[in-house]
CSV table of C-alpha atoms in Angstrom, one decimal:
chain,number,residue,atom,x,y,z
A,30,UNK,CA,-37.5,-64.0,-25.2
A,31,UNK,CA,-37.3,-65.6,-28.6
A,32,UNK,CA,-36.2,-63.4,-31.5
A,33,UNK,CA,-35.8,-63.9,-35.2
A,34,UNK,CA,-32.6,-63.0,-37.1
A,35,UNK,CA,-34.2,-59.6,-37.8
A,36,UNK,CA,-34.3,-59.1,-34.0
A,37,UNK,CA,-38.1,-59.3,-34.0
A,38,UNK,CA,-39.9,-61.5,-31.4
A,39,UNK,CA,-41.7,-64.5,-32.7
A,40,UNK,CA,-43.7,-64.3,-29.4
A,41,UNK,CA,-43.1,-61.4,-27.1
A,42,UNK,CA,-45.3,-61.7,-24.0
A,43,UNK,CA,-47.5,-64.2,-22.4
A,44,UNK,CA,-50.2,-63.6,-19.9
A,45,UNK,CA,-49.4,-64.7,-16.4
A,46,UNK,CA,-52.0,-63.6,-13.9
A,47,UNK,CA,-53.8,-60.7,-12.4
A,48,UNK,CA,-53.9,-59.0,-9.0
A,49,UNK,CA,-56.7,-56.8,-7.8
A,50,UNK,CA,-60.3,-56.3,-6.8
A,51,UNK,CA,-62.4,-53.2,-6.5
A,52,UNK,CA,-62.4,-52.2,-2.8
A,53,UNK,CA,-62.5,-48.8,-1.2
A,54,UNK,CA,-60.6,-50.0,1.9
A,55,UNK,CA,-58.1,-52.6,2.8
A,56,UNK,CA,-57.1,-55.3,0.4
A,57,UNK,CA,-57.8,-54.2,-3.2
A,58,UNK,CA,-57.6,-51.1,-5.4
A,59,UNK,CA,-60.0,-48.3,-6.2
A,60,UNK,CA,-59.2,-46.5,-9.4
A,61,UNK,CA,-55.5,-47.0,-9.2
A,62,UNK,CA,-53.3,-44.6,-11.1
A,63,UNK,CA,-49.8,-46.2,-11.0
A,64,UNK,CA,-47.7,-49.0,-9.6
A,65,UNK,CA,-44.1,-49.2,-8.4
A,66,UNK,CA,-41.8,-52.1,-7.9
A,67,UNK,CA,-40.0,-52.2,-4.6
A,68,UNK,CA,-36.6,-53.6,-3.9
A,69,UNK,CA,-37.9,-56.1,-1.4
A,70,UNK,CA,-40.3,-58.0,-3.6
A,71,UNK,CA,-43.2,-55.8,-2.7
A,72,UNK,CA,-45.3,-53.8,-5.0
A,73,UNK,CA,-47.0,-50.5,-4.3
A,74,UNK,CA,-50.1,-49.4,-6.2
A,75,UNK,CA,-51.5,-45.9,-5.5
A,76,UNK,CA,-55.2,-45.3,-5.7
A,77,UNK,CA,-57.0,-42.1,-6.7
A,78,UNK,CA,-60.6,-43.1,-5.8
A,79,UNK,CA,-63.4,-40.9,-7.2
A,80,UNK,CA,-64.8,-37.5,-6.4
A,81,UNK,CA,-67.1,-37.8,-3.4
A,82,UNK,CA,-65.7,-40.9,-1.9
A,83,UNK,CA,-62.3,-40.4,-0.3
A,84,UNK,CA,-62.0,-43.8,1.4
A,85,UNK,CA,-60.3,-45.3,-1.6
A,86,UNK,CA,-57.3,-42.9,-1.6
A,87,UNK,CA,-54.3,-45.0,-0.3
A,88,UNK,CA,-51.4,-47.1,-1.3
A,89,UNK,CA,-51.9,-50.9,-1.4
A,90,UNK,CA,-48.9,-53.1,-0.7
A,91,UNK,CA,-48.6,-56.6,-1.9
A,92,UNK,CA,-46.4,-59.2,-3.6
A,93,UNK,CA,-46.4,-60.9,-7.0
A,94,UNK,CA,-48.4,-63.8,-5.6
A,95,UNK,CA,-51.1,-61.7,-4.2
A,96,UNK,CA,-49.8,-61.6,-0.6
A,97,UNK,CA,-51.3,-58.5,1.1
A,98,UNK,CA,-49.2,-56.4,3.4
A,99,UNK,CA,-51.5,-53.6,4.2
A,100,UNK,CA,-52.1,-50.0,3.1
A,101,UNK,CA,-50.7,-46.6,4.0
A,102,UNK,CA,-51.7,-43.0,3.2
A,103,UNK,CA,-55.1,-41.4,3.2
A,104,UNK,CA,-57.1,-38.6,1.7
A,105,UNK,CA,-56.2,-35.1,3.0
A,106,UNK,CA,-53.7,-32.3,2.8
A,107,UNK,CA,-51.7,-33.1,5.9
A,108,UNK,CA,-48.4,-34.9,6.1
A,109,UNK,CA,-48.6,-38.3,4.4
A,110,UNK,CA,-51.9,-37.6,2.8
A,111,UNK,CA,-53.1,-37.1,-0.8
A,112,UNK,CA,-55.9,-35.4,-2.7
A,113,UNK,CA,-55.2,-36.7,-6.2
A,114,UNK,CA,-52.2,-39.0,-6.4
A,115,UNK,CA,-51.0,-39.7,-9.9
A,116,UNK,CA,-47.6,-41.5,-9.7
A,117,UNK,CA,-45.4,-43.6,-7.6
A,118,UNK,CA,-41.8,-44.6,-7.8
A,119,UNK,CA,-39.1,-46.2,-5.6
A,120,UNK,CA,-35.5,-45.1,-5.2
A,121,UNK,CA,-32.5,-47.3,-4.7
A,122,UNK,CA,-32.9,-47.4,-1.0
A,123,UNK,CA,-36.5,-48.6,-1.3
A,124,UNK,CA,-38.1,-45.3,-0.3
A,125,UNK,CA,-41.5,-44.7,-1.9
A,126,UNK,CA,-42.2,-41.4,-3.7
A,127,UNK,CA,-45.8,-40.3,-4.5
A,128,UNK,CA,-46.8,-37.3,-6.7
A,129,UNK,CA,-50.0,-35.5,-6.1
A,130,UNK,CA,-51.3,-33.3,-8.9
A,131,UNK,CA,-53.6,-31.3,-6.6
A,132,UNK,CA,-51.2,-30.4,-3.8
A,133,UNK,CA,-48.2,-30.4,-6.2
A,134,UNK,CA,-46.2,-32.3,-3.6
A,135,UNK,CA,-43.9,-35.3,-3.8
A,136,UNK,CA,-44.3,-37.3,-0.5
A,137,UNK,CA,-41.7,-39.8,0.6
A,138,UNK,CA,-42.4,-42.9,2.7
A,139,UNK,CA,-40.4,-45.7,4.2
A,140,UNK,CA,-40.9,-49.1,2.6
A,141,UNK,CA,-43.3,-50.0,5.5
A,142,UNK,CA,-45.4,-46.9,4.9
A,143,UNK,CA,-44.2,-44.5,7.5
A,144,UNK,CA,-44.2,-40.9,6.2
A,145,UNK,CA,-40.8,-39.2,6.1
A,146,UNK,CA,-41.1,-35.8,4.3
A,147,UNK,CA,-42.4,-34.0,1.3
A,148,UNK,CA,-41.2,-31.4,-1.2
A,149,UNK,CA,-42.6,-29.3,-4.0
A,150,UNK,CA,-44.5,-26.1,-4.6
A,151,UNK,CA,-47.1,-24.9,-7.1
A,152,UNK,CA,-46.0,-22.6,-9.9
A,153,UNK,CA,-44.4,-22.2,-13.3
A,154,UNK,CA,-40.8,-21.3,-12.4
A,155,UNK,CA,-37.8,-23.6,-12.3
A,156,UNK,CA,-38.4,-26.4,-9.8
A,157,UNK,CA,-42.1,-25.5,-9.3
A,158,UNK,CA,-44.8,-27.9,-10.3
A,159,UNK,CA,-48.3,-27.7,-11.8
A,160,UNK,CA,-49.8,-31.2,-11.8
A,161,UNK,CA,-46.9,-33.7,-11.3
A,162,UNK,CA,-47.8,-36.8,-13.2
A,163,UNK,CA,-45.3,-39.5,-14.2
A,164,UNK,CA,-42.2,-40.1,-12.2
A,165,UNK,CA,-39.0,-42.1,-12.8
A,166,UNK,CA,-35.6,-42.4,-11.3
A,167,UNK,CA,-32.4,-42.6,-13.4
A,168,UNK,CA,-29.2,-44.5,-12.6
A,169,UNK,CA,-27.9,-41.7,-10.4
A,170,UNK,CA,-31.1,-41.8,-8.3
A,171,UNK,CA,-32.2,-38.4,-9.6
A,172,UNK,CA,-35.9,-38.2,-10.5
A,173,UNK,CA,-37.7,-37.0,-13.7
A,174,UNK,CA,-41.2,-35.7,-13.2
A,175,UNK,CA,-43.8,-35.0,-15.9
A,176,UNK,CA,-44.9,-31.5,-15.0
A,177,UNK,CA,-48.3,-32.0,-16.7
A,178,UNK,CA,-49.9,-28.6,-16.8
A,179,UNK,CA,-46.6,-26.8,-17.4
A,180,UNK,CA,-46.0,-29.0,-20.4
A,181,UNK,CA,-42.5,-29.9,-19.5
A,182,UNK,CA,-40.3,-32.5,-17.8
A,183,UNK,CA,-38.3,-31.5,-14.7
A,184,UNK,CA,-35.4,-33.3,-13.1
A,185,UNK,CA,-34.7,-33.2,-9.3
A,186,UNK,CA,-32.4,-34.8,-6.9
A,187,UNK,CA,-34.3,-37.3,-4.7
A,188,UNK,CA,-34.3,-34.6,-2.0
A,189,UNK,CA,-36.1,-32.2,-4.2
A,190,UNK,CA,-33.3,-30.0,-5.4
A,191,UNK,CA,-34.0,-28.7,-8.9
A,192,UNK,CA,-31.5,-29.8,-11.6
A,193,UNK,CA,-33.0,-29.0,-15.0
A,194,UNK,CA,-36.2,-28.9,-17.1
A,195,UNK,CA,-37.0,-29.3,-20.8
A,196,UNK,CA,-40.0,-29.1,-23.1
A,197,UNK,CA,-42.5,-26.3,-23.9
A,198,UNK,CA,-46.1,-26.4,-24.9
A,199,UNK,CA,-46.6,-27.3,-28.6
A,200,UNK,CA,-46.7,-30.1,-31.1
A,201,UNK,CA,-43.3,-29.8,-32.7
A,202,UNK,CA,-40.2,-31.8,-32.0
A,203,UNK,CA,-39.3,-31.6,-28.4
A,204,UNK,CA,-42.6,-29.8,-27.6
A,205,UNK,CA,-45.1,-31.4,-25.2
A,206,UNK,CA,-48.8,-31.2,-24.6
A,207,UNK,CA,-49.9,-32.4,-21.1
A,208,UNK,CA,-47.2,-35.1,-20.7
A,209,UNK,CA,-48.0,-37.9,-18.4
A,210,UNK,CA,-45.9,-41.1,-18.0
A,211,UNK,CA,-42.1,-41.0,-18.1
A,212,UNK,CA,-39.4,-43.7,-18.1
A,213,UNK,CA,-35.6,-43.8,-18.1
A,214,UNK,CA,-33.7,-46.4,-20.0
A,215,UNK,CA,-30.5,-48.1,-18.8
A,216,UNK,CA,-28.6,-45.8,-21.2
A,217,UNK,CA,-30.1,-42.7,-19.6
A,218,UNK,CA,-32.5,-41.9,-22.4
A,219,UNK,CA,-35.8,-40.4,-21.2
A,220,UNK,CA,-39.1,-41.5,-22.7
A,221,UNK,CA,-42.1,-39.3,-22.3
A,222,UNK,CA,-45.8,-40.3,-22.9
A,223,UNK,CA,-46.8,-37.1,-24.7
A,224,UNK,CA,-50.5,-37.4,-23.9
A,225,UNK,CA,-52.0,-34.5,-25.9
A,226,UNK,CA,-49.8,-35.1,-29.0
A,227,UNK,CA,-50.5,-38.9,-29.2
A,228,UNK,CA,-46.9,-39.9,-29.3
A,229,UNK,CA,-43.9,-40.9,-27.2
A,230,UNK,CA,-40.9,-38.7,-27.4
A,231,UNK,CA,-37.2,-39.6,-26.6
A,232,UNK,CA,-34.8,-37.2,-25.0
A,233,UNK,CA,-31.2,-37.3,-23.8
A,234,UNK,CA,-30.6,-37.1,-20.0
A,235,UNK,CA,-30.2,-33.3,-20.3
A,236,UNK,CA,-33.3,-32.8,-22.5
A,237,UNK,CA,-32.1,-32.9,-26.1
A,238,UNK,CA,-34.8,-34.2,-28.5
A,239,UNK,CA,-33.8,-37.6,-29.9
A,240,UNK,CA,-36.9,-38.9,-31.7
A,241,UNK,CA,-40.5,-39.9,-31.5
A,242,UNK,CA,-42.5,-43.1,-31.5
A,243,UNK,CA,-46.0,-43.4,-32.8
A,244,UNK,CA,-48.5,-41.2,-34.6
A,245,UNK,CA,-52.1,-40.2,-33.8
A,246,UNK,CA,-54.7,-42.9,-34.6
A,247,UNK,CA,-56.1,-46.3,-33.9
A,248,UNK,CA,-54.1,-48.6,-36.3
A,249,UNK,CA,-51.1,-50.7,-35.2
A,250,UNK,CA,-48.3,-48.3,-34.2
A,251,UNK,CA,-50.6,-45.4,-33.7
A,252,UNK,CA,-51.5,-43.9,-30.3
A,253,UNK,CA,-54.4,-42.2,-28.6
A,254,UNK,CA,-53.7,-40.4,-25.4
A,255,UNK,CA,-50.8,-42.5,-24.2
A,256,UNK,CA,-50.6,-42.5,-20.4
A,257,UNK,CA,-47.6,-44.6,-19.5
A,258,UNK,CA,-44.3,-45.8,-20.9
A,259,UNK,CA,-41.6,-48.3,-20.0
A,260,UNK,CA,-38.4,-49.4,-21.7
A,261,UNK,CA,-36.6,-52.7,-21.2
A,262,UNK,CA,-32.8,-53.4,-21.3
A,263,UNK,CA,-33.0,-54.3,-25.0
A,264,UNK,CA,-34.6,-50.9,-25.9
A,265,UNK,CA,-38.1,-52.2,-26.5
A,266,UNK,CA,-40.7,-49.6,-25.6
A,267,UNK,CA,-44.0,-50.4,-23.9
A,268,UNK,CA,-46.8,-47.9,-24.1
A,269,UNK,CA,-50.1,-47.7,-22.2
A,270,UNK,CA,-52.2,-46.7,-25.1
A,271,UNK,CA,-55.0,-45.4,-22.9
A,272,UNK,CA,-57.3,-44.0,-25.6
A,273,UNK,CA,-57.2,-47.2,-27.6
A,274,UNK,CA,-57.6,-49.4,-24.5
A,275,UNK,CA,-54.5,-51.4,-25.2
A,276,UNK,CA,-50.7,-51.7,-24.7
A,277,UNK,CA,-48.4,-51.5,-27.6
A,278,UNK,CA,-44.7,-52.5,-27.9
A,279,UNK,CA,-42.2,-50.9,-30.2
A,280,UNK,CA,-38.7,-52.1,-31.1
A,281,UNK,CA,-35.6,-50.0,-30.5
A,282,UNK,CA,-36.1,-48.4,-33.9
A,283,UNK,CA,-39.6,-47.2,-32.9
A,284,UNK,CA,-41.3,-49.7,-35.2
A,285,UNK,CA,-44.5,-51.5,-34.1
A,286,UNK,CA,-43.9,-54.9,-32.7
A,287,UNK,CA,-47.0,-56.2,-31.0
A,288,UNK,CA,-50.0,-55.2,-29.0
A,289,UNK,CA,-52.0,-56.5,-26.0
A,290,UNK,CA,-55.8,-56.0,-25.4
A,291,UNK,CA,-55.9,-57.8,-22.1
A,292,UNK,CA,-56.2,-61.4,-21.0
A,293,UNK,CA,-57.3,-61.2,-17.4
A,294,UNK,CA,-58.6,-64.2,-15.4
A,295,UNK,CA,-60.1,-64.1,-11.9
A,296,UNK,CA,-57.6,-62.8,-9.4
A,297,UNK,CA,-56.8,-64.5,-6.1
A,298,UNK,CA,-58.4,-61.7,-4.2
A,299,UNK,CA,-61.6,-61.8,-6.3
A,300,UNK,CA,-61.8,-65.6,-6.0
A,301,UNK,CA,-61.6,-65.3,-2.2
A,302,UNK,CA,-64.5,-62.8,-2.4
A,303,UNK,CA,-66.5,-65.2,-4.6
A,304,UNK,CA,-65.9,-68.1,-2.3
A,305,UNK,CA,-67.6,-66.3,0.6
A,306,UNK,CA,-70.3,-64.6,-1.5
A,307,UNK,CA,-72.1,-67.5,-3.0
A,308,UNK,CA,-75.0,-65.6,-4.6
A,309,UNK,CA,-72.6,-63.3,-6.5
A,310,UNK,CA,-70.6,-66.3,-7.6
A,311,UNK,CA,-73.7,-68.0,-8.9
A,312,UNK,CA,-74.8,-64.9,-10.8
A,313,UNK,CA,-71.3,-64.7,-12.4
A,314,UNK,CA,-71.5,-68.3,-13.6
A,315,UNK,CA,-74.5,-67.6,-15.7
A,316,UNK,CA,-73.3,-64.2,-17.0
A,317,UNK,CA,-72.0,-63.7,-20.5
A,318,UNK,CA,-68.4,-62.7,-19.8
A,319,UNK,CA,-67.4,-62.5,-23.4
A,320,UNK,CA,-70.2,-61.0,-25.6
A,321,UNK,CA,-69.8,-60.7,-29.3
A,322,UNK,CA,-67.6,-57.7,-30.0
A,323,UNK,CA,-69.4,-57.0,-33.3
A,324,UNK,CA,-72.2,-55.4,-31.4
A,325,UNK,CA,-69.9,-52.6,-30.2
A,326,UNK,CA,-69.0,-51.3,-33.6
A,327,UNK,CA,-65.3,-51.4,-33.1
A,328,UNK,CA,-65.4,-48.9,-30.2
A,329,UNK,CA,-62.5,-50.0,-27.9
A,330,UNK,CA,-64.1,-48.2,-24.9
A,331,UNK,CA,-67.4,-50.1,-25.3
A,332,UNK,CA,-65.6,-53.4,-25.8
A,333,UNK,CA,-63.5,-52.9,-22.7
A,334,UNK,CA,-66.5,-51.8,-20.6
A,335,UNK,CA,-68.4,-55.0,-21.5
A,336,UNK,CA,-65.6,-57.7,-21.7
A,337,UNK,CA,-64.0,-58.3,-18.4
A,338,UNK,CA,-60.7,-59.8,-19.5
A,339,UNK,CA,-59.8,-56.7,-21.6
A,340,UNK,CA,-57.9,-53.7,-20.4
A,341,UNK,CA,-60.1,-50.9,-19.3
A,342,UNK,CA,-58.3,-47.6,-18.9
A,343,UNK,CA,-54.7,-48.9,-18.8
A,344,UNK,CA,-52.9,-46.0,-17.2
A,345,UNK,CA,-49.4,-47.4,-16.3
A,346,UNK,CA,-46.9,-49.9,-17.6
A,347,UNK,CA,-43.9,-51.0,-15.5
A,348,UNK,CA,-41.2,-53.6,-15.9
A,349,UNK,CA,-39.3,-55.6,-13.3
A,350,UNK,CA,-35.7,-56.9,-13.5
A,351,UNK,CA,-37.0,-60.1,-15.0
A,352,UNK,CA,-38.8,-58.2,-17.8
A,353,UNK,CA,-42.2,-59.0,-16.5
A,354,UNK,CA,-44.7,-56.4,-17.6
A,355,UNK,CA,-47.3,-54.9,-15.1
A,356,UNK,CA,-50.3,-53.1,-16.5
A,357,UNK,CA,-52.3,-51.0,-14.1
A,358,UNK,CA,-56.0,-50.6,-15.1
A,359,UNK,CA,-57.8,-47.8,-13.5
A,360,UNK,CA,-61.4,-48.7,-14.4
A,361,UNK,CA,-61.0,-52.4,-13.5
A,362,UNK,CA,-59.1,-51.9,-10.3
A,363,UNK,CA,-56.4,-54.4,-11.1
A,364,UNK,CA,-52.9,-55.1,-12.4
A,365,UNK,CA,-52.4,-57.6,-15.3
A,366,UNK,CA,-49.0,-59.3,-15.3
A,367,UNK,CA,-47.2,-60.6,-18.4
A,368,UNK,CA,-44.1,-62.8,-18.7
A,369,UNK,CA,-41.5,-62.5,-21.4
A,370,UNK,CA,-41.8,-65.3,-23.9
A,371,UNK,CA,-39.0,-67.8,-23.7
């Protein structure tokens, strides 16, 4: 990406395309909660669905061009099933790990979707979980998990052996309040989306507090209920600013760099649907897809609910090896993709 002498980007990210359509079964997403990037060019998006309709609970497998490779997993408490999946990650062998905040299990699948095993138990002791949320592997293939309702981060081997934990409930340095997303930099630094404290915190690999990013609010550089975090090889930090319906980017010093509100176009999957549902396509043509934002009084939630291209409930941000950014939107059942500016 292009940077100035002060190491600030003149243009940071450009919109590429979107993948997704609301669908309770088969090709599509239904209230997705997270996306993982596989080692074989495939992507895995885990879907939570909504209370009262369990069909949408599954993992959707696809590629960057919208090629669809099926689904796996389903609603339930048996092996390979989920009640309320929150997070998904892939280890160095391509195995897929999914956290469930209801069962407090981490379930492991082969890249093709075959269930292998699960680990985890509910509780407050070392190695026990109460609402596993974000999940991220480090360079040694150990996994950090946001233990949401225990207000801490725990580290495990990929086989589930407990290694360490850090964080206690509170608002001071190193304290956490319902942490959600977690990411690990190439240098081993751990970044935590501290949801209840409206900030991102940085920790060493063994849990020493290193710093914070963001303050509470709606201005540039401020956060409201951050749900996801990612960090690139240059140390730039990407935050799914869920409560403000946007994504913000901070430089390695923690300074605000840029923000995204969403630029979605019609996805390939959605266009296929419109091509075969002519009446809905015609109704869409005469609809006002970009109403005047002034009528919403600056409320980002109202803006996002009425303007289709905008992020609506951005819950997860992920980066691939080419620094492409993937933003998972729960309420619009899609993933927006951005390319690094050249």
